[in-house]
């Protein structure tokens, strides 16, 4: 909360906020957030606009609260990373994994890239890591499916696939930018394709999961292909050649 308050007051220049205010505002913004809808048919500008509406500030409150309840978000992936590894938190939001790794594993000399579309959460993440030269925060263009340039030892992609306009293209892109034997950490809920979840993410979900099943070995979690929600999975990239799209 102290971190959030510093951002709220010192960075944004808003009135001082106390803990009861935080919970009150989180409830108010949640009500407004329920009314949001993304129109993916209109393309990138409309998609981005839906995520930048004022009601989306609820996500900043919500995910900062969830991060406070789970400060060890990076523990699950840290076990698979060698010293000096390069990590990508794709669709980072407030970057809970990067925050955890920075706090508890700084001696590992990891380099971390955080990616997301421009939003309240990404602005917060950029502010939070402003003094961390080993953590870079990047903006994603929702119309561009191939924006990664580096190769990574691990890509974290949690609570992302259900929001994407082209999830299969993203899965191919993440695969291509994982080093041989690299790890993909992801989940994929079964949504209704409404609100800020996309209809295309619901339609392409079986193909995405089949692609991952064909090109990765599941190390932790399970990868059901029966339409049920996929919880957190850690999958290792197989040493196979990526077929043509």
PDB file of N, CA and C in Angstrom, residues 35-101:
ATOM      1  N   UNK A  35     -18.866  -2.545 -16.694  1.00  0.00           N
ATOM      2  CA  UNK A  35     -19.562  -2.061 -17.886  1.00  0.00           C
ATOM      3  C   UNK A  35     -18.679  -2.015 -19.128  1.00  0.00           C
ATOM      4  N   UNK A  36     -17.404  -2.334 -18.978  1.00  0.00           N
ATOM      5  CA  UNK A  36     -16.474  -2.227 -20.101  1.00  0.00           C
ATOM      6  C   UNK A  36     -16.663  -3.380 -21.082  1.00  0.00           C
ATOM      7  N   UNK A  37     -16.429  -3.069 -22.352  1.00  0.00           N
ATOM      8  CA  UNK A  37     -16.543  -4.066 -23.415  1.00  0.00           C
ATOM      9  C   UNK A  37     -15.528  -3.708 -24.488  1.00  0.00           C
ATOM     10  N   UNK A  38     -14.829  -4.719 -25.013  1.00  0.00           N
ATOM     11  CA  UNK A  38     -13.872  -4.473 -26.072  1.00  0.00           C
ATOM     12  C   UNK A  38     -14.493  -4.883 -27.406  1.00  0.00           C
ATOM     13  N   UNK A  39     -14.368  -4.011 -28.409  1.00  0.00           N
ATOM     14  CA  UNK A  39     -14.865  -4.312 -29.745  1.00  0.00           C
ATOM     15  C   UNK A  39     -13.656  -4.630 -30.625  1.00  0.00           C
ATOM     16  N   UNK A  40     -13.280  -5.894 -30.649  1.00  0.00           N
ATOM     17  CA  UNK A  40     -12.072  -6.288 -31.370  1.00  0.00           C
ATOM     18  C   UNK A  40     -12.245  -6.165 -32.881  1.00  0.00           C
ATOM     19  N   UNK A  41     -13.489  -6.142 -33.351  1.00  0.00           N
ATOM     20  CA  UNK A  41     -13.732  -6.060 -34.793  1.00  0.00           C
ATOM     21  C   UNK A  41     -13.254  -4.740 -35.372  1.00  0.00           C
ATOM     22  N   UNK A  42     -13.150  -3.714 -34.543  1.00  0.00           N
ATOM     23  CA  UNK A  42     -12.718  -2.405 -35.032  1.00  0.00           C
ATOM     24  C   UNK A  42     -11.203  -2.254 -35.055  1.00  0.00           C
ATOM     25  N   UNK A  43     -10.480  -3.285 -34.632  1.00  0.00           N
ATOM     26  CA  UNK A  43      -9.028  -3.243 -34.740  1.00  0.00           C
ATOM     27  C   UNK A  43      -8.346  -2.623 -33.538  1.00  0.00           C
ATOM     28  N   UNK A  44      -7.037  -2.419 -33.698  1.00  0.00           N
ATOM     29  CA  UNK A  44      -6.182  -1.987 -32.610  1.00  0.00           C
ATOM     30  C   UNK A  44      -6.610  -0.749 -31.850  1.00  0.00           C
ATOM     31  N   UNK A  45      -6.944   0.364 -32.538  1.00  0.00           N
ATOM     32  CA  UNK A  45      -7.323   1.581 -31.802  1.00  0.00           C
ATOM     33  C   UNK A  45      -8.502   1.374 -30.862  1.00  0.00           C
ATOM     34  N   UNK A  46      -9.531   0.661 -31.319  1.00  0.00           N
ATOM     35  CA  UNK A  46     -10.694   0.409 -30.475  1.00  0.00           C
ATOM     36  C   UNK A  46     -10.335  -0.537 -29.334  1.00  0.00           C
ATOM     37  N   UNK A  47      -9.513  -1.538 -29.636  1.00  0.00           N
ATOM     38  CA  UNK A  47      -9.067  -2.485 -28.621  1.00  0.00           C
ATOM     39  C   UNK A  47      -8.298  -1.752 -27.524  1.00  0.00           C
ATOM     40  N   UNK A  48      -7.379  -0.909 -27.945  1.00  0.00           N
ATOM     41  CA  UNK A  48      -6.574  -0.149 -26.986  1.00  0.00           C
ATOM     42  C   UNK A  48      -7.437   0.822 -26.189  1.00  0.00           C
ATOM     43  N   UNK A  49      -8.385   1.469 -26.861  1.00  0.00           N
ATOM     44  CA  UNK A  49      -9.246   2.444 -26.191  1.00  0.00           C
ATOM     45  C   UNK A  49     -10.050   1.795 -25.065  1.00  0.00           C
ATOM     46  N   UNK A  50     -10.483   0.547 -25.280  1.00  0.00           N
ATOM     47  CA  UNK A  50     -11.253  -0.142 -24.250  1.00  0.00           C
ATOM     48  C   UNK A  50     -10.429  -0.349 -22.985  1.00  0.00           C
ATOM     49  N   UNK A  51      -9.132  -0.623 -23.165  1.00  0.00           N
ATOM     50  CA  UNK A  51      -8.252  -0.853 -22.026  1.00  0.00           C
ATOM     51  C   UNK A  51      -7.779   0.439 -21.373  1.00  0.00           C
ATOM     52  N   UNK A  52      -8.008   1.568 -22.039  1.00  0.00           N
ATOM     53  CA  UNK A  52      -7.543   2.841 -21.496  1.00  0.00           C
ATOM     54  C   UNK A  52      -8.671   3.704 -20.937  1.00  0.00           C
ATOM     55  N   UNK A  53      -9.882   3.195 -20.905  1.00  0.00           N
ATOM     56  CA  UNK A  53     -10.986   3.949 -20.327  1.00  0.00           C
ATOM     57  C   UNK A  53     -10.756   4.139 -18.829  1.00  0.00           C
ATOM     58  N   UNK A  54     -11.246   5.242 -18.277  1.00  0.00           N
ATOM     59  CA  UNK A  54     -10.991   5.533 -16.854  1.00  0.00           C
ATOM     60  C   UNK A  54     -11.373   4.406 -15.904  1.00  0.00           C
ATOM     61  N   UNK A  55     -12.433   3.664 -16.230  1.00  0.00           N
ATOM     62  CA  UNK A  55     -12.865   2.589 -15.330  1.00  0.00           C
ATOM     63  C   UNK A  55     -11.809   1.502 -15.167  1.00  0.00           C
ATOM     64  N   UNK A  56     -10.852   1.430 -16.110  1.00  0.00           N
ATOM     65  CA  UNK A  56      -9.802   0.424 -16.016  1.00  0.00           C
ATOM     66  C   UNK A  56      -8.830   0.677 -14.884  1.00  0.00           C
ATOM     67  N   UNK A  57      -8.924   1.818 -14.249  1.00  0.00           N
ATOM     68  CA  UNK A  57      -8.051   2.050 -13.095  1.00  0.00           C
ATOM     69  C   UNK A  57      -8.363   1.046 -11.993  1.00  0.00           C
ATOM     70  N   UNK A  58      -9.547   0.428 -12.066  1.00  0.00           N
ATOM     71  CA  UNK A  58      -9.871  -0.644 -11.116  1.00  0.00           C
ATOM     72  C   UNK A  58      -8.809  -1.735 -11.155  1.00  0.00           C
ATOM     73  N   UNK A  59      -8.309  -2.067 -12.348  1.00  0.00           N
ATOM     74  CA  UNK A  59      -7.318  -3.134 -12.469  1.00  0.00           C
ATOM     75  C   UNK A  59      -6.040  -2.798 -11.728  1.00  0.00           C
ATOM     76  N   UNK A  60      -5.674  -1.522 -11.695  1.00  0.00           N
ATOM     77  CA  UNK A  60      -4.495  -1.116 -10.948  1.00  0.00           C
ATOM     78  C   UNK A  60      -4.697  -1.392  -9.457  1.00  0.00           C
ATOM     79  N   UNK A  61      -5.855  -1.028  -8.938  1.00  0.00           N
ATOM     80  CA  UNK A  61      -6.163  -1.306  -7.535  1.00  0.00           C
ATOM     81  C   UNK A  61      -6.211  -2.814  -7.279  1.00  0.00           C
ATOM     82  N   UNK A  62      -6.903  -3.526  -8.155  1.00  0.00           N
ATOM     83  CA  UNK A  62      -7.123  -4.954  -7.950  1.00  0.00           C
ATOM     84  C   UNK A  62      -5.818  -5.742  -7.971  1.00  0.00           C
ATOM     85  N   UNK A  63      -5.000  -5.493  -8.986  1.00  0.00           N
ATOM     86  CA  UNK A  63      -3.780  -6.291  -9.114  1.00  0.00           C
ATOM     87  C   UNK A  63      -2.715  -5.889  -8.098  1.00  0.00           C
ATOM     88  N   UNK A  64      -2.701  -4.633  -7.673  1.00  0.00           N
ATOM     89  CA  UNK A  64      -1.781  -4.263  -6.608  1.00  0.00           C
ATOM     90  C   UNK A  64      -2.180  -4.955  -5.304  1.00  0.00           C
ATOM     91  N   UNK A  65      -3.481  -5.070  -5.063  1.00  0.00           N
ATOM     92  CA  UNK A  65      -3.963  -5.780  -3.881  1.00  0.00           C
ATOM     93  C   UNK A  65      -3.597  -7.267  -3.962  1.00  0.00           C
ATOM     94  N   UNK A  66      -3.800  -7.885  -5.120  1.00  0.00           N
ATOM     95  CA  UNK A  66      -3.467  -9.301  -5.282  1.00  0.00           C
ATOM     96  C   UNK A  66      -1.965  -9.525  -5.119  1.00  0.00           C
ATOM     97  N   UNK A  67      -1.166  -8.581  -5.621  1.00  0.00           N
ATOM     98  CA  UNK A  67       0.286  -8.721  -5.479  1.00  0.00           C
ATOM     99  C   UNK A  67       0.703  -8.660  -4.028  1.00  0.00           C
ATOM    100  N   UNK A  68       0.030  -7.812  -3.248  1.00  0.00           N
ATOM    101  CA  UNK A  68       0.341  -7.721  -1.820  1.00  0.00           C
ATOM    102  C   UNK A  68       0.049  -9.039  -1.103  1.00  0.00           C
ATOM    103  N   UNK A  69      -0.977  -9.761  -1.580  1.00  0.00           N
ATOM    104  CA  UNK A  69      -1.324 -11.045  -0.970  1.00  0.00           C
ATOM    105  C   UNK A  69      -0.409 -12.176  -1.430  1.00  0.00           C
ATOM    106  N   UNK A  70       0.323 -11.959  -2.514  1.00  0.00           N
ATOM    107  CA  UNK A  70       1.183 -13.010  -3.062  1.00  0.00           C
ATOM    108  C   UNK A  70       2.556 -12.434  -3.418  1.00  0.00           C
ATOM    109  N   UNK A  71       3.321 -12.027  -2.410  1.00  0.00           N
ATOM    110  CA  UNK A  71       4.625 -11.421  -2.699  1.00  0.00           C
ATOM    111  C   UNK A  71       5.634 -12.395  -3.304  1.00  0.00           C
ATOM    112  N   UNK A  72       5.370 -13.701  -3.185  1.00  0.00           N
ATOM    113  CA  UNK A  72       6.307 -14.703  -3.703  1.00  0.00           C
ATOM    114  C   UNK A  72       5.902 -15.202  -5.085  1.00  0.00           C
ATOM    115  N   UNK A  73       5.305 -14.325  -5.880  1.00  0.00           N
ATOM    116  CA  UNK A  73       4.837 -14.721  -7.213  1.00  0.00           C
ATOM    117  C   UNK A  73       5.963 -15.252  -8.086  1.00  0.00           C
ATOM    118  N   UNK A  74       7.186 -14.838  -7.836  1.00  0.00           N
ATOM    119  CA  UNK A  74       8.310 -15.286  -8.657  1.00  0.00           C
ATOM    120  C   UNK A  74       8.912 -16.605  -8.227  1.00  0.00           C
ATOM    121  N   UNK A  75       8.523 -17.128  -7.068  1.00  0.00           N
ATOM    122  CA  UNK A  75       9.150 -18.346  -6.551  1.00  0.00           C
ATOM    123  C   UNK A  75       8.955 -19.524  -7.498  1.00  0.00           C
ATOM    124  N   UNK A  76       7.767 -19.639  -8.053  1.00  0.00           N
ATOM    125  CA  UNK A  76       7.455 -20.786  -8.913  1.00  0.00           C
ATOM    126  C   UNK A  76       8.386 -20.862 -10.118  1.00  0.00           C
ATOM    127  N   UNK A  77       8.756 -19.715 -10.685  1.00  0.00           N
ATOM    128  CA  UNK A  77       9.590 -19.733 -11.889  1.00  0.00           C
ATOM    129  C   UNK A  77      11.069 -19.666 -11.560  1.00  0.00           C
ATOM    130  N   UNK A  78      11.430 -19.133 -10.390  1.00  0.00           N
ATOM    131  CA  UNK A  78      12.843 -18.941 -10.048  1.00  0.00           C
ATOM    132  C   UNK A  78      13.602 -20.255 -10.039  1.00  0.00           C
ATOM    133  N   UNK A  79      12.921 -21.333  -9.706  1.00  0.00           N
ATOM    134  CA  UNK A  79      13.585 -22.644  -9.624  1.00  0.00           C
ATOM    135  C   UNK A  79      14.124 -23.113 -10.968  1.00  0.00           C
ATOM    136  N   UNK A  80      13.600 -22.558 -12.060  1.00  0.00           N
ATOM    137  CA  UNK A  80      13.983 -23.016 -13.392  1.00  0.00           C
ATOM    138  C   UNK A  80      15.011 -22.091 -14.067  1.00  0.00           C
ATOM    139  N   UNK A  81      15.463 -21.098 -13.357  1.00  0.00           N
ATOM    140  CA  UNK A  81      16.300 -20.072 -13.973  1.00  0.00           C
ATOM    141  C   UNK A  81      17.716 -20.104 -13.418  1.00  0.00           C
ATOM    142  N   UNK A  82      18.672 -20.084 -14.342  1.00  0.00           N
ATOM    143  CA  UNK A  82      20.073 -20.009 -13.947  1.00  0.00           C
ATOM    144  C   UNK A  82      20.487 -18.550 -13.765  1.00  0.00           C
ATOM    145  N   UNK A  83      21.581 -18.361 -13.113  1.00  0.00           N
ATOM    146  CA  UNK A  83      22.120 -17.022 -12.924  1.00  0.00           C
ATOM    147  C   UNK A  83      22.346 -16.354 -14.284  1.00  0.00           C
ATOM    148  N   UNK A  84      21.936 -15.102 -14.399  1.00  0.00           N
ATOM    149  CA  UNK A  84      22.116 -14.361 -15.636  1.00  0.00           C
ATOM    150  C   UNK A  84      21.068 -14.634 -16.693  1.00  0.00           C
ATOM    151  N   UNK A  85      19.998 -15.353 -16.362  1.00  0.00           N
ATOM    152  CA  UNK A  85      18.961 -15.689 -17.337  1.00  0.00           C
ATOM    153  C   UNK A  85      18.218 -14.433 -17.797  1.00  0.00           C
ATOM    154  N   UNK A  86      17.585 -14.545 -18.955  1.00  0.00           N
ATOM    155  CA  UNK A  86      16.775 -13.455 -19.479  1.00  0.00           C
ATOM    156  C   UNK A  86      15.306 -13.872 -19.437  1.00  0.00           C
ATOM    157  N   UNK A  87      14.471 -12.993 -18.904  1.00  0.00           N
ATOM    158  CA  UNK A  87      13.078 -13.312 -18.601  1.00  0.00           C
ATOM    159  C   UNK A  87      12.177 -12.290 -19.261  1.00  0.00           C
ATOM    160  N   UNK A  88      11.021 -12.750 -19.734  1.00  0.00           N
ATOM    161  CA  UNK A  88      10.006 -11.870 -20.303  1.00  0.00           C
ATOM    162  C   UNK A  88       8.707 -12.057 -19.526  1.00  0.00           C
ATOM    163  N   UNK A  89       8.146 -10.952 -19.046  1.00  0.00           N
ATOM    164  CA  UNK A  89       6.802 -10.990 -18.467  1.00  0.00           C
ATOM    165  C   UNK A  89       5.889 -10.322 -19.492  1.00  0.00           C
ATOM    166  N   UNK A  90       5.189 -11.176 -20.247  1.00  0.00           N
ATOM    167  CA  UNK A  90       4.394 -10.734 -21.391  1.00  0.00           C
ATOM    168  C   UNK A  90       2.958 -10.515 -20.937  1.00  0.00           C
ATOM    169  N   UNK A  91       2.426  -9.298 -21.215  1.00  0.00           N
ATOM    170  CA  UNK A  91       1.131  -8.941 -20.653  1.00  0.00           C
ATOM    171  C   UNK A  91       1.274  -8.731 -19.160  1.00  0.00           C
ATOM    172  N   UNK A  92       2.250  -7.932 -18.776  1.00  0.00           N
ATOM    173  CA  UNK A  92       2.729  -7.886 -17.395  1.00  0.00           C
ATOM    174  C   UNK A  92       1.762  -7.244 -16.413  1.00  0.00           C
ATOM    175  N   UNK A  93       0.908  -6.315 -16.861  1.00  0.00           N
ATOM    176  CA  UNK A  93       0.089  -5.586 -15.901  1.00  0.00           C
ATOM    177  C   UNK A  93       0.973  -4.818 -14.931  1.00  0.00           C
ATOM    178  N   UNK A  94       0.797  -5.044 -13.630  1.00  0.00           N
ATOM    179  CA  UNK A  94       1.641  -4.384 -12.625  1.00  0.00           C
ATOM    180  C   UNK A  94       2.936  -5.153 -12.394  1.00  0.00           C
ATOM    181  N   UNK A  95       3.185  -6.179 -13.203  1.00  0.00           N
ATOM    182  CA  UNK A  95       4.437  -6.957 -13.193  1.00  0.00           C
ATOM    183  C   UNK A  95       4.693  -7.649 -11.856  1.00  0.00           C
ATOM    184  N   UNK A  96       3.787  -8.522 -11.418  1.00  0.00           N
ATOM    185  CA  UNK A  96       3.995  -9.202 -10.137  1.00  0.00           C
ATOM    186  C   UNK A  96       5.202 -10.132 -10.113  1.00  0.00           C
ATOM    187  N   UNK A  97       5.474 -10.809 -11.232  1.00  0.00           N
ATOM    188  CA  UNK A  97       6.617 -11.727 -11.262  1.00  0.00           C
ATOM    189  C   UNK A  97       7.925 -10.953 -11.242  1.00  0.00           C
ATOM    190  N   UNK A  98       8.032  -9.921 -12.078  1.00  0.00           N
ATOM    191  CA  UNK A  98       9.250  -9.098 -12.084  1.00  0.00           C
ATOM    192  C   UNK A  98       9.475  -8.453 -10.721  1.00  0.00           C
ATOM    193  N   UNK A  99       8.408  -8.014 -10.081  1.00  0.00           N
ATOM    194  CA  UNK A  99       8.524  -7.389  -8.764  1.00  0.00           C
ATOM    195  C   UNK A  99       9.067  -8.374  -7.743  1.00  0.00           C
ATOM    196  N   UNK A 100       8.538  -9.585  -7.767  1.00  0.00           N
ATOM    197  CA  UNK A 100       8.978 -10.607  -6.829  1.00  0.00           C
ATOM    198  C   UNK A 100      10.429 -11.019  -7.078  1.00  0.00           C
ATOM    199  N   UNK A 101      10.776 -11.231  -8.338  1.00  0.00           N
ATOM    200  CA  UNK A 101      12.156 -11.618  -8.663  1.00  0.00           C
ATOM    201  C   UNK A 101      13.136 -10.510  -8.288  1.00  0.00           C
TER     202      UNK A 101
END
